[in-house]
Each structure stands twice: as structure tokens, then as C-alpha cells.
Amino acid sequence: MRPLPLWLPSLLLCGLGAAASSPDSFSQLAAPLNPRLHLYNDEQILTWEPPPSSNDPRPVVYQVEYSFVDGSWHRLLKPNCTDITETKCDLTGGGRLKLFPHPFTVFLRVRAKRGNLTSEWVGLEPFQHYENVTVGPPKNISVTPGKGSLVIHFSPPFDVFHGATFQYLVHYWEKSGTQQEQVEGPFKSSSIVLGNLKPYRVYCLQTEAQLILKNKRIRPHGLLSNVSCHETTADASARLQQVILIPLGIFALLLGLTGACFILFIKYQSRVKYWFQAPPNIPEQIEEYLKDPDQFILEVLDKDGSPKEDSWDSVSIISSPEKERDDVLQTP
Ligand SMILES: *[C@@H]1O[C@H](CO)[C@@H](O)[C@H](O)[C@H]1NC(C)=O
Ligand SMILES: *[C@@H]1O[C@H](CO)[C@@H](O)[C@H](O)[C@H]1NC(C)=O
Ligand SMILES: *[C@@H]1O[C@H](CO)[C@@H](O)[C@H](O)[C@H]1NC(C)=O
Ligand SMILES: *[C@@H]1O[C@H](CO)[C@@H](O)[C@H](O)[C@H]1NC(C)=O
Ligand SMILES: *[C@@H]1O[C@H](CO)[C@@H](O)[C@H](O)[C@H]1NC(C)=O
């Protein structure tokens, strides 16, 4: 936002200077572009883009100045952001946040320099770290599954001073459920017990830190941690149920089955005896057939023949009286 209005007047000045043929106007170097301040946790990093290139072979360096409290500008020498070639100034020089702490309102500006030529200063919006910072998620999150609960431990996103504190929210939902996400908190402690969960269910969660300023004002939401999912264990009574009821159930089932079998056995005892005790009987004739099929067939034929003979016998017996009668008739 700010660089453009500064950049345009400098162009205009160049144009006017050129029109007036002032030697100073050509000494004006184009200013750095798009300065940006990255405020994340305890990081304060100022970045910008190099000015449009020219045919001048000399390298471009940059200078950063700051102002707070007294309203006068000071060169940034520690960390060294004076006559540097990179388009970045790490104001905290490694995360100590000593240089521009809350609650001071800080002004920053940057310019380009080539030889004895310098650009216009490009200013940034003023900032107060705790007012402007993006709060990251809690760090070092560890989740321990408990009995129908999850115990969450973590560290604050960064160290805060000057009466500022953090509070924490936990967003959670059942992984396989259709239930909507729930939010627990705010918690002041960095050790949270998420209770009243169902045992043996997988829950997914994200944690979030909110910065509370000295004046008790709460900064808008911090960034959510990555989603992590965890299965709860059973509480004591559910475990007791598991330990006692399941074997008990299996025992009762077996008992029932045994009883049913016994009753059936009593009821159909004879049939059961027949099935289990009498060896399966092959009819005698078939058994003989199986022993020697050829002989068996002859035997059967013989047996079939004998009744015929018998019948003949009987016929002869019937005929014999006729003979006798003949005899009787012939006798006279
Ligand atoms: C800062 O860094 C620049 C470039 O690396 C160097 O020329 C300059 O001497 C340094 N200034 C101080 C005070 O260390
Ligand atoms: C810049 O330095 C050059 C010599 O290096 C000199 O001729 C020129 O006048 C200087 N310009 C300004 C604006 O000081
Ligand atoms: C810091 O926050 C204030 C108030 O929201 C805003 O006006 C200002 O532009 C912010 N500063 C930066 C550098 O973003
Ligand atoms: C996170 O854990 C690592 C290793 O376990 C440790 O070195 C680091 O100091 C911890 N960070 C915080 C903020 O506690
Ligand atoms: C979160 O997830 C992203 C992408 O999977 C990964 O790059 C990042 O390191 C994770 N952050 C943490 C704190 O584990």
C-alpha cells in the first residue's frame, strides 16, 4: 500500500527534475519495491524487492532505519541491516525479540544505495508486535490416549512478555462419526484433558493458541495445528465389562449349547443309539454279492430253481392221484 504512493512521487520528482535539468534528479536511484513485514510468533523479518535494474554496473545495497519512542530515525546496525546486499532484514536476528518488543509502536523504512546515489526511503505501516503478529499453533504437541479421554500436552507457540499470556482451544471430532467438530476451551494450562469421550473410538484434533494482551484484549484466532488422530482406550468399568462379561457370555453360550444337546440326546435316545451304536448293516445278499459276485449269481439262480422244482413236485403230487386213479381204473 504505502510503497506505491512513495514510489509515484519519486517518479514524478524524477520527471520534474529531468524537465528542470537538475543534476540531482539523475542522482535519484529507484527505491526498493513491495516492502513487507513478516510477523510470525517471535519472528520479525522485513523483506523487499530490488528496484528496476539500470545499466550501472555498481552493486545496489540497502539501508534499513527504525523509529520508536523518540520519533527520530536510527540506522539498523545490530542486527546489521546497513549497506547490505540481500533484500531481507531479520530484525530479531534469530528469534529473541529484543529489538522491538511490545508495547512500542515501531516504524521502519528502507532505501537503496548505489555508489554515492541513494533512493527515496520507502516506509512501512507502523506495527506493535503483539497487535500485528500471526500466532502459530502450539508447539511440541503430544497426545496420550486415556480411559475414554485424550490427554494433550504442548508448549506455547513462543515466549511472551509484558503481561501477555496465551489461552488454548482444542477442536476435535470423531473420525468415523458424522458429528460436527466441537471446540473445548479456552484453557489457560498447556496440559488439557479431553474427557467424556467414547472408549475405543478414533478422535482427530487440532489445537490453537490465542494471545491475550496486557489489557485483556484477545487477539483473533491463531493458526491451527496439524490434524492428528488418536484412539481412546476404555474406562475402568468398560474394561471390567470386557474382562468379565465376554468370557461369562461365552461360558453361558457353551452351557446352553451343551444343555440343548443333552435334551436332544434324551429325546431321540433310541434313534441316536441306532445311529451311533448299530454298525450300518448291509443286507445279507448284497454282502454276499460283494464277496463273490459270480458265485452269488449262480447261487441265486439255484435258489430260484429250487422253488420251481418244488412246484413240479407238487404238480407231480397232484398228478400222482390221477395215476393212482388210472391205476385204480386199470386195476379192474
Ligand atoms: C554490515 O554488513 C555490510 C555488508 O555485509 C558490511 O559492509 C558492513 O561493514 C557491516 N556493518 C557493520 C556495522 O557490521
Ligand atoms: C558521485 O560520484 C561520482 C564519482 O564517483 C561523481 O562524479 C558524482 O558527481 C557524484 N555524484 C553525487 C550526486 O555526489
Ligand atoms: C498492525 O495492525 C494495525 C491495526 O490493525 C494496522 O493498522 C497496521 O497496518 C498493522 N501493521 C502492519 C505492519 O501490518
Ligand atoms: C520441543 O521438543 C524438543 C525436543 O523434544 C525440544 O528440544 C524443544 O525445546 C521443545 N520446544 C519447546 C517449545 O518446548
Ligand atoms: C504440518 O503438516 C505439514 C504438511 O504435511 C508439514 O510440512 C509440517 O511440518 C507439519 N507441522 C507440524 C508442526 O508437524
Short mmCIF file of N, CA and C and ligand atoms in Angstrom, two decimals, residues 36-39 106 108 124-129 131-133 217 219, ligand 3:
data_model
loop_
_atom_site.label_atom_id
_atom_site.label_comp_id
_atom_site.label_asym_id
_atom_site.label_seq_id
_atom_site.Cartn_x
_atom_site.Cartn_y
_atom_site.Cartn_z
N ARG A 36 7.73 -5.66 2.87
CA ARG A 36 6.75 -6.46 3.62
C ARG A 36 7.35 -6.84 4.96
N LEU A 37 6.49 -6.89 5.97
CA LEU A 37 6.96 -7.29 7.28
C LEU A 37 6.30 -8.62 7.65
N HIS A 38 7.12 -9.60 7.95
CA HIS A 38 6.64 -10.92 8.34
C HIS A 38 6.69 -11.00 9.86
N LEU A 39 5.51 -11.02 10.47
CA LEU A 39 5.45 -11.12 11.93
C LEU A 39 4.76 -12.42 12.30
N VAL A 106 6.38 0.59 16.31
CA VAL A 106 7.64 0.67 15.58
C VAL A 106 7.38 1.13 14.16
N LEU A 108 9.35 1.53 10.37
CA LEU A 108 10.52 1.05 9.63
C LEU A 108 10.55 1.71 8.26
N LEU A 124 7.07 1.70 6.01
CA LEU A 124 6.05 0.67 6.24
C LEU A 124 5.01 1.18 7.23
N GLU A 125 3.87 0.48 7.23
CA GLU A 125 2.86 0.77 8.25
C GLU A 125 3.50 0.53 9.62
N PRO A 126 3.20 1.36 10.58
CA PRO A 126 3.73 1.10 11.93
C PRO A 126 3.15 -0.21 12.49
N PHE A 127 3.86 -0.83 13.40
CA PHE A 127 3.33 -2.06 13.99
C PHE A 127 3.69 -2.16 15.46
N GLN A 128 2.85 -2.88 16.17
CA GLN A 128 3.17 -3.34 17.53
C GLN A 128 3.18 -4.86 17.44
N HIS A 129 4.24 -5.45 17.87
CA HIS A 129 4.39 -6.89 17.60
C HIS A 129 3.17 -7.70 18.04
N GLU A 131 0.22 -6.83 18.61
CA GLU A 131 -1.03 -6.44 17.93
C GLU A 131 -1.08 -7.01 16.52
N ASN A 132 0.08 -7.11 15.90
CA ASN A 132 0.12 -7.45 14.48
C ASN A 132 0.56 -8.89 14.20
N VAL A 133 1.09 -9.57 15.22
CA VAL A 133 1.71 -10.87 14.96
C VAL A 133 0.66 -11.93 14.59
N ARG A 217 -7.30 -7.83 26.16
CA ARG A 217 -7.89 -7.99 24.85
C ARG A 217 -7.31 -9.25 24.21
N ARG A 219 -6.38 -11.42 21.02
CA ARG A 219 -6.11 -11.33 19.59
C ARG A 219 -6.95 -12.38 18.85
C1 LIG B 3 -0.68 -3.57 12.55
O1 LIG B 3 -2.05 -3.54 12.95
C2 LIG B 3 -2.64 -2.26 12.81
C3 LIG B 3 -4.02 -2.36 13.41
O2 LIG B 3 -4.68 -3.49 12.94
C4 LIG B 3 -2.66 -1.89 11.31
O3 LIG B 3 -3.24 -0.64 11.14
C5 LIG B 3 -1.24 -1.88 10.79
O4 LIG B 3 -1.24 -1.65 9.42
C6 LIG B 3 -0.55 -3.19 11.08
N1 LIG B 3 0.86 -3.10 10.72
C7 LIG B 3 1.43 -3.87 9.81
C8 LIG B 3 2.89 -3.68 9.58
O5 LIG B 3 0.81 -4.73 9.21
#
